[in-house]
Coordinates of C-alpha atoms in Angstrom, one line a residue:
M454 CA -0.2 0.1 -0.3
L455 CA 1.2 4.1 -0.7
A456 CA 2.0 6.2 2.1
R457 CA 0.2 8.9 2.4
P458 CA -2.8 8.5 -0.1
H459 CA -4.2 11.6 1.3
A460 CA -1.0 13.9 1.2
R461 CA -0.8 17.8 0.8
P462 CA -0.9 19.0 -2.9
T463 CA 2.7 20.7 -3.6
I464 CA 4.2 22.9 -5.8
P465 CA 7.0 21.8 -7.1
V466 CA 9.9 24.5 -7.2
A467 CA 13.6 24.9 -7.2
S468 CA 15.4 23.4 -4.7
A469 CA 18.3 25.4 -3.4
R470 CA 21.8 24.5 -5.7
G471 CA 25.0 23.4 -5.4
A472 CA 27.9 24.8 -6.1
D473 CA 27.6 23.4 -9.8
G474 CA 23.9 25.2 -10.2
C475 CA 22.2 21.3 -9.9
P476 CA 20.0 20.7 -7.4
P477 CA 20.7 18.4 -4.4
A478 CA 19.3 14.8 -3.9
P479 CA 16.6 13.5 -2.7
L480 CA 14.5 16.2 -4.0
A481 CA 11.2 16.6 -2.4
A482 CA 8.5 19.6 -4.1
R483 CA 7.7 21.9 -1.2
R484 CA 4.5 22.5 0.6
R485 CA 2.4 25.6 -0.5
P486 CA 1.7 27.5 2.5
G487 CA -2.4 26.8 3.8
A488 CA -3.5 23.9 1.1
W489 CA -4.4 20.5 3.1
D490 CA -7.0 18.3 1.0
H491 CA -8.6 14.9 2.5
G492 CA -10.9 14.5 -0.9
A493 CA -9.8 13.4 -4.6
V494 CA -11.1 16.2 -5.8
A495 CA -9.4 17.1 -9.4
G496 CA -8.5 20.3 -10.1
P497 CA -4.8 21.9 -11.5
I498 CA -1.0 22.0 -10.2
E499 CA -0.8 25.7 -9.9
Y500 CA 2.6 27.4 -10.5
V501 CA 6.3 25.5 -12.0
E502 CA 10.1 25.2 -12.7
T503 CA 11.7 23.0 -14.7
Q504 CA 14.9 22.1 -13.1
R505 CA 18.1 21.0 -14.0
V506 CA 20.8 19.0 -13.1
V507 CA 23.6 16.9 -15.0
L508 CA 24.2 13.4 -14.4
F509 CA 27.0 11.7 -16.1
D510 CA 30.1 14.1 -16.7
E511 CA 34.1 12.9 -17.6
G512 CA 34.7 11.1 -15.0
D513 CA 31.3 8.9 -14.9
P514 CA 30.3 9.6 -18.6
L515 CA 26.8 8.1 -20.1
L516 CA 27.7 5.1 -21.9
L517 CA 26.2 4.1 -25.2
R518 CA 24.6 1.1 -26.1
G519 CA 25.4 1.7 -29.7
G520 CA 29.1 1.6 -28.4
G521 CA 30.0 6.1 -27.8
R522 CA 29.6 8.0 -24.6
L523 CA 28.2 11.0 -23.7
D524 CA 30.7 12.7 -21.2
R525 CA 28.3 15.4 -20.1
V526 CA 24.4 14.6 -20.0
E527 CA 22.2 17.3 -18.7
V528 CA 18.8 16.7 -17.8
A529 CA 15.5 19.4 -17.8
Y530 CA 13.0 17.7 -15.4
E531 CA 9.9 18.5 -13.5
T532 CA 8.2 17.1 -11.0
Y533 CA 4.7 17.5 -9.0
G534 CA 3.6 16.2 -5.4
E535 CA 5.6 14.9 -3.1
L536 CA 7.9 12.1 -2.5
S537 CA 6.7 9.8 0.0
P538 CA 9.3 8.5 3.3
E539 CA 9.0 5.0 2.1
R540 CA 10.3 6.2 -1.8
D541 CA 7.2 4.2 -3.5
N542 CA 4.7 6.7 -5.3
V543 CA 6.8 7.9 -7.9
I544 CA 5.4 7.7 -11.6
F545 CA 7.5 8.3 -14.1
V546 CA 6.4 10.2 -17.2
C547 CA 7.9 9.6 -20.0
H548 CA 6.6 12.2 -22.7
A549 CA 6.1 11.6 -26.7
L550 CA 8.7 13.5 -30.1
T551 CA 8.4 16.5 -29.7
G552 CA 7.1 17.1 -26.0
H553 CA 9.5 18.6 -22.9
A554 CA 9.5 18.7 -18.9
H555 CA 6.4 21.0 -18.9
A556 CA 4.1 18.0 -18.3
A557 CA 1.8 19.6 -15.9
G558 CA 1.0 23.1 -14.3
L559 CA 1.9 26.7 -15.0
H560 CA 5.3 28.7 -15.4
L561 CA 5.0 32.1 -14.0
G562 CA 5.4 34.7 -17.0
H563 CA 3.3 32.2 -19.4
K564 CA -0.5 31.4 -20.2
K565 CA -0.3 27.6 -21.3
R566 CA -0.4 25.0 -19.2
G567 CA 1.7 21.8 -19.3
W568 CA 1.6 19.3 -22.7
W569 CA -0.7 16.4 -20.2
D570 CA -2.2 19.1 -17.7
N571 CA -5.0 17.5 -18.1
I572 CA -4.4 13.6 -16.5
I573 CA -1.5 15.2 -13.8
G574 CA -2.5 16.9 -10.8
P575 CA -5.2 16.5 -7.9
G576 CA -7.9 14.3 -8.4
K577 CA -6.7 12.8 -11.4
P578 CA -5.2 9.8 -13.4
L579 CA -2.0 10.7 -12.4
D580 CA -3.0 11.9 -8.8
T581 CA -0.4 14.5 -7.1
D582 CA -2.6 13.9 -3.9
R583 CA -0.8 11.0 -4.1
F584 CA 1.5 10.2 -6.6
F585 CA 4.9 11.8 -6.9
V586 CA 5.0 12.6 -10.3
V587 CA 8.4 13.1 -12.1
A588 CA 8.5 14.2 -16.2
P589 CA 11.7 14.8 -17.7
N590 CA 13.6 15.9 -21.2
I591 CA 14.4 13.1 -23.1
L592 CA 18.1 12.7 -24.3
G593 CA 19.1 13.9 -27.7
G594 CA 15.8 16.6 -26.5
C595 CA 16.1 20.4 -27.7
S596 CA 14.2 22.0 -23.6
G597 CA 16.8 21.3 -21.9
T598 CA 18.2 18.3 -21.9
T599 CA 21.7 17.5 -24.1
G600 CA 21.4 16.8 -27.4
P601 CA 22.4 17.9 -30.9
L602 CA 22.6 21.2 -30.3
S603 CA 24.4 21.0 -26.7
T604 CA 27.8 21.3 -26.6
D605 CA 31.1 18.7 -27.0
P606 CA 33.2 18.8 -23.8
A607 CA 35.9 17.9 -26.1
T608 CA 35.6 20.6 -28.6
G609 CA 34.0 23.5 -27.1
E610 CA 31.6 23.5 -30.3
P611 CA 27.6 22.2 -30.1
Y612 CA 27.7 18.4 -31.4
Y613 CA 25.6 19.1 -34.9
L614 CA 25.7 16.4 -37.1
D615 CA 28.4 14.6 -34.6
F616 CA 26.0 13.7 -31.5
P617 CA 26.1 10.0 -31.6
L618 CA 22.4 7.9 -32.8
L619 CA 20.9 7.2 -29.7
H620 CA 18.6 3.5 -28.7
M621 CA 15.9 3.5 -26.3
S622 CA 18.0 1.7 -23.7
D623 CA 20.2 5.3 -24.1
L624 CA 16.9 7.0 -22.6
V625 CA 16.1 4.3 -20.2
A626 CA 19.5 4.5 -18.7
V627 CA 19.5 8.9 -17.7
H628 CA 15.8 8.6 -16.9
R629 CA 16.5 5.1 -14.0
R630 CA 20.0 7.6 -13.3
L631 CA 17.2 10.6 -13.0
M632 CA 15.6 8.4 -10.4
R633 CA 18.7 8.0 -8.8
H634 CA 19.4 11.7 -8.0
L635 CA 15.9 11.9 -6.6
G636 CA 16.6 9.2 -4.9
A637 CA 14.3 6.6 -5.7
E638 CA 15.2 2.7 -6.6
R639 CA 12.2 1.9 -7.8
L640 CA 8.6 3.2 -10.2
Y641 CA 5.4 2.7 -8.4
A642 CA 4.2 3.8 -11.8
G643 CA 6.5 4.2 -15.6
V644 CA 3.3 6.4 -18.0
G645 CA 3.7 7.0 -21.7
G646 CA 2.2 7.4 -24.7
S647 CA 3.5 7.0 -28.6
L648 CA 7.3 7.2 -28.3
G649 CA 7.0 8.4 -24.4
G650 CA 5.0 4.8 -24.1
M651 CA 8.0 2.9 -26.4
Q652 CA 10.0 4.3 -23.1
V653 CA 8.5 2.6 -20.8
L654 CA 8.9 -0.6 -22.4
Q655 CA 12.2 -0.6 -22.8
W656 CA 12.5 0.5 -19.5
V657 CA 10.8 -3.1 -18.0
I658 CA 13.3 -4.6 -20.8
D659 CA 16.0 -2.9 -19.4
A660 CA 15.2 -2.8 -15.6
P661 CA 12.6 -6.0 -15.0
D662 CA 12.9 -5.3 -11.4
E663 CA 12.4 -1.3 -11.7
V664 CA 8.6 -0.7 -12.5
E665 CA 5.6 -1.7 -11.1
R666 CA 3.4 -0.4 -13.3
A667 CA 3.7 0.1 -16.7
V668 CA 1.2 2.3 -19.0
V669 CA 1.5 2.4 -22.4
V670 CA -1.1 4.6 -24.5
A671 CA -0.8 4.3 -28.5
A672 CA 2.2 3.3 -29.0
S673 CA 3.9 0.8 -31.1
S674 CA 7.0 -1.8 -30.3
R675 CA 8.0 -1.7 -34.2
L676 CA 7.3 0.7 -37.0
T677 CA 5.5 0.0 -39.7
T678 CA 6.8 0.2 -43.4
E679 CA 4.6 3.2 -43.7
N680 CA 6.0 5.1 -40.8
I681 CA 9.0 4.6 -41.7
A682 CA 8.6 6.5 -44.6
F683 CA 6.5 9.3 -43.7
S684 CA 10.0 9.8 -41.4
S685 CA 12.6 9.4 -44.0
V686 CA 10.9 12.0 -46.2
A687 CA 10.3 14.3 -43.3
R688 CA 13.7 14.4 -42.5
T689 CA 14.2 14.1 -46.2
A690 CA 12.6 18.0 -46.4
I691 CA 14.8 19.2 -43.4
M692 CA 18.3 18.3 -44.4
S693 CA 17.4 19.2 -48.3
D694 CA 16.8 22.6 -46.7
P695 CA 19.7 25.0 -48.3
E696 CA 19.6 26.2 -44.5
F697 CA 20.8 23.1 -43.4
H698 CA 24.3 24.1 -43.6
G699 CA 25.5 20.1 -42.9
G700 CA 23.5 20.2 -39.4
R701 CA 26.3 23.2 -38.6
Y702 CA 23.1 26.1 -39.0
A703 CA 23.6 27.2 -35.6
E704 CA 26.9 28.5 -37.4
H705 CA 25.0 30.9 -40.0
G706 CA 22.7 31.9 -37.5
T707 CA 20.3 30.2 -39.6
V708 CA 18.0 27.7 -39.3
P709 CA 15.9 25.7 -42.3
R710 CA 12.7 26.7 -42.0
L711 CA 11.3 25.4 -44.9
G712 CA 12.4 22.1 -44.1
Q713 CA 11.4 21.9 -41.0
K714 CA 7.6 23.2 -41.3
V715 CA 7.1 21.3 -44.6
A716 CA 7.7 18.1 -42.3
R717 CA 5.7 19.3 -39.2
M718 CA 3.4 19.6 -41.7
M719 CA 2.5 16.1 -43.0
A720 CA 3.5 15.0 -39.9
H721 CA 0.8 16.5 -38.6
I722 CA -1.7 15.1 -41.0
T723 CA -0.5 11.3 -39.4
Y724 CA -1.6 12.3 -35.3
V725 CA -5.2 13.7 -36.3
S726 CA -7.8 12.1 -38.1
D727 CA -10.0 12.6 -41.4
Q728 CA -13.3 12.8 -39.1
S729 CA -11.4 14.7 -36.7
L730 CA -10.3 17.3 -39.8
D731 CA -13.5 17.0 -41.1
T732 CA -15.2 17.8 -38.6
K733 CA -13.4 21.3 -37.7
F734 CA -12.6 22.3 -40.8
G735 CA -14.5 20.6 -43.7
H736 CA -14.4 22.3 -46.8
R737 CA -14.5 26.2 -46.0
R738 CA -12.5 28.5 -48.0
D739 CA -10.5 32.6 -47.5
T740 CA -12.2 33.0 -51.3
V741 CA -15.8 32.5 -52.4
G742 CA -17.0 31.5 -56.6
D743 CA -15.3 30.2 -58.8
E744 CA -12.1 32.4 -57.6
M745 CA -9.1 29.3 -57.5
T746 CA -4.9 30.6 -56.3
L747 CA -2.3 28.2 -56.1
Q748 CA -1.8 29.9 -52.0
P749 CA -3.4 28.1 -49.2
D750 CA -7.2 28.7 -49.2
F751 CA -8.8 26.0 -47.6
A752 CA -9.2 26.1 -43.3
V753 CA -7.6 22.8 -43.0
E754 CA -4.2 24.8 -45.3
H755 CA -4.1 27.3 -43.4
Y756 CA -4.1 25.4 -39.8
L757 CA -1.5 23.3 -40.7
Q758 CA 0.4 26.7 -42.3
H759 CA 0.1 27.5 -37.7
Q760 CA 1.1 24.0 -36.9
G761 CA 4.2 24.5 -39.0
D762 CA 5.2 27.9 -37.3
V763 CA 4.2 27.6 -34.5
F764 CA 6.9 24.2 -34.6
L765 CA 9.8 26.0 -35.8
D766 CA 9.3 28.7 -32.8
R767 CA 10.0 24.9 -29.7
F768 CA 11.6 22.7 -31.7
D769 CA 14.7 21.8 -32.9
A770 CA 15.7 20.3 -36.6
L771 CA 18.8 18.5 -35.5
S772 CA 16.5 17.1 -32.8
Y773 CA 13.8 16.2 -34.6
L774 CA 16.1 13.9 -37.5
Y775 CA 18.1 12.1 -34.5
L776 CA 14.5 11.7 -31.9
T777 CA 12.3 10.2 -35.6
R778 CA 15.9 8.1 -36.7
L779 CA 15.3 6.4 -32.9
L780 CA 12.2 5.5 -33.8
D781 CA 12.8 4.2 -37.1
Y782 CA 15.2 1.3 -35.0
F783 CA 12.9 0.6 -32.2
N784 CA 12.4 -3.5 -32.8
P785 CA 12.8 -4.5 -28.2
F786 CA 11.4 -8.1 -29.6
A787 CA 13.8 -8.7 -31.8
D788 CA 17.1 -9.0 -29.5
P789 CA 18.0 -11.5 -28.1
W790 CA 17.5 -11.2 -24.6
T791 CA 14.3 -9.6 -23.9
A792 CA 12.3 -12.8 -24.3
E793 CA 14.4 -13.9 -20.9
R794 CA 14.5 -10.6 -18.8
L795 CA 10.7 -9.7 -19.2
A796 CA 9.8 -13.4 -18.3
T797 CA 11.6 -12.5 -14.8
T798 CA 9.6 -9.8 -14.6
S799 CA 6.3 -8.6 -11.9
T800 CA 6.0 -5.3 -14.0
R801 CA 2.0 -5.0 -15.4
F802 CA 0.9 -3.5 -18.3
Q803 CA -2.6 -1.1 -19.2
V804 CA -1.4 -1.2 -23.3
T805 CA -4.2 1.0 -25.1
S806 CA -4.7 2.3 -28.5
F807 CA -7.6 4.5 -30.5
D808 CA -10.0 3.0 -33.3
S809 CA -8.6 6.6 -35.2
D810 CA -4.9 5.8 -35.1
W811 CA -3.7 5.7 -38.1
R812 CA -0.5 6.5 -37.3
F813 CA 0.2 4.0 -34.2
D814 CA -2.7 1.5 -35.2
T815 CA -4.5 -1.3 -32.7
R816 CA -2.3 -3.3 -34.5
Q817 CA 0.5 -1.9 -33.7
S818 CA -0.4 -2.6 -30.5
L819 CA -1.8 -6.0 -30.4
A820 CA 1.3 -7.1 -31.8
M821 CA 3.4 -5.8 -28.8
V822 CA 0.3 -7.8 -26.0
E823 CA 0.8 -10.4 -28.4
Q824 CA 4.9 -10.8 -27.7
L825 CA 4.4 -9.9 -23.9
E826 CA 1.5 -12.4 -23.6
R827 CA 3.9 -14.4 -24.8
C828 CA 6.7 -13.8 -21.8
G829 CA 4.0 -14.5 -19.8
V830 CA 3.8 -10.8 -18.7
D831 CA 0.0 -10.3 -17.5
V832 CA -1.1 -7.8 -20.0
D833 CA -4.6 -5.7 -20.0
F834 CA -5.3 -4.4 -23.5
E835 CA -8.2 -2.2 -25.1
E836 CA -9.3 -0.5 -27.9
L837 CA -11.1 2.9 -27.6
S838 CA -13.5 4.6 -29.2
S839 CA -12.5 8.1 -30.1
P840 CA -13.0 10.8 -32.8
F841 CA -9.2 12.6 -32.0
G842 CA -6.6 10.5 -34.2
H843 CA -2.9 9.5 -32.8
D844 CA -3.9 12.8 -30.7
S845 CA -6.3 10.8 -28.4
F846 CA -3.0 10.5 -25.6
L847 CA -3.1 13.3 -25.0
L848 CA -7.1 14.1 -24.9
Q849 CA -9.5 13.2 -23.0
P850 CA -11.6 10.5 -25.4
P851 CA -14.5 8.3 -23.2
G852 CA -13.8 6.2 -20.4
Y853 CA -9.9 6.5 -21.5
H854 CA -8.8 8.5 -18.2
D855 CA -11.3 6.6 -16.2
R856 CA -9.2 3.4 -17.8
V857 CA -6.3 5.1 -16.5
A858 CA -6.9 6.1 -13.1
R859 CA -8.3 2.7 -12.6
F860 CA -4.9 0.7 -13.3
L861 CA -3.0 3.0 -11.1
K862 CA -5.6 2.2 -8.8
G863 CA -5.3 -1.0 -8.4

């Protein structure tokens, strides 16, 4: 049983920092004065700060599965809730391709809440009155965690394309080190959608004794050929942009805007469903009558243009290249040790797919479930109905949050 099921709601803020600028371990979020709620009333997390810590350095480098190494790995992360005295109430949230550490709450001076704020907070499925929720930016990202634009200690310059290609196990190795920094040895649950769900699966394979529950939503254990094809087109668009400059665009004071925008516009189509696009935009146009133009005219075109433009302001092209390639090579059940390791785990899996998701469709979830069950793993699977496509895991289609909440309470 978990200790202190009605712990006082907390606001995670940066703790006092040491000489290296990193917060000490273990870290627990500070309490909000006067806040004490014994009920399970769903509500928002208030103000939070993203924290940073150096987890690997030259004396203790991150040794990568592919044979390379990183001599400095810094991680940006946020925490919500309070770590129990027994340190047994940790839920680790793994984000998708273009996510970041700001999963819930508000940053001071900003109006946009965290990307999974609808599921994390007091009384919500990832209940911060009960759980200590940890959300980092992944290795290879561009929102505070070491990635291709980070400084290479050996050269004093950004890595650019000298950054090593990553395996899912490398992301998990950083997650596991972050947990040690926070003073926890085992997860009550690992939770993730899309690429996040794949990280959770790999964590259980790499450390079969560390995760009590695994929540995997809209994910895959091996991408379809179609998925690889979409990512290939996206990378080609970026790398063919005249402003790419062999990946060293920062030296030229530019970014491959056109290629990155096209890559995002195409990818975004795969995240939604035909039904959701038709419901939201239909055939609405700017012009009337028989007038025609080669410029964006339909409402859906303006929407995709907007999605491409805002992506330029929040994500880096090199991180997009590296993380999409990471997805392409993910195939954990092809590793000869996977079955043996999973045969020893007591981790319970909940795998969820959505009927309108054609990027990581139900067939891919079922293939994962079949492999897990073949290894003797306890799996609860369900396909849910949703009009929102792959993005359903970020939203609240009927039954989704209730399903996750029941699994985490069980």
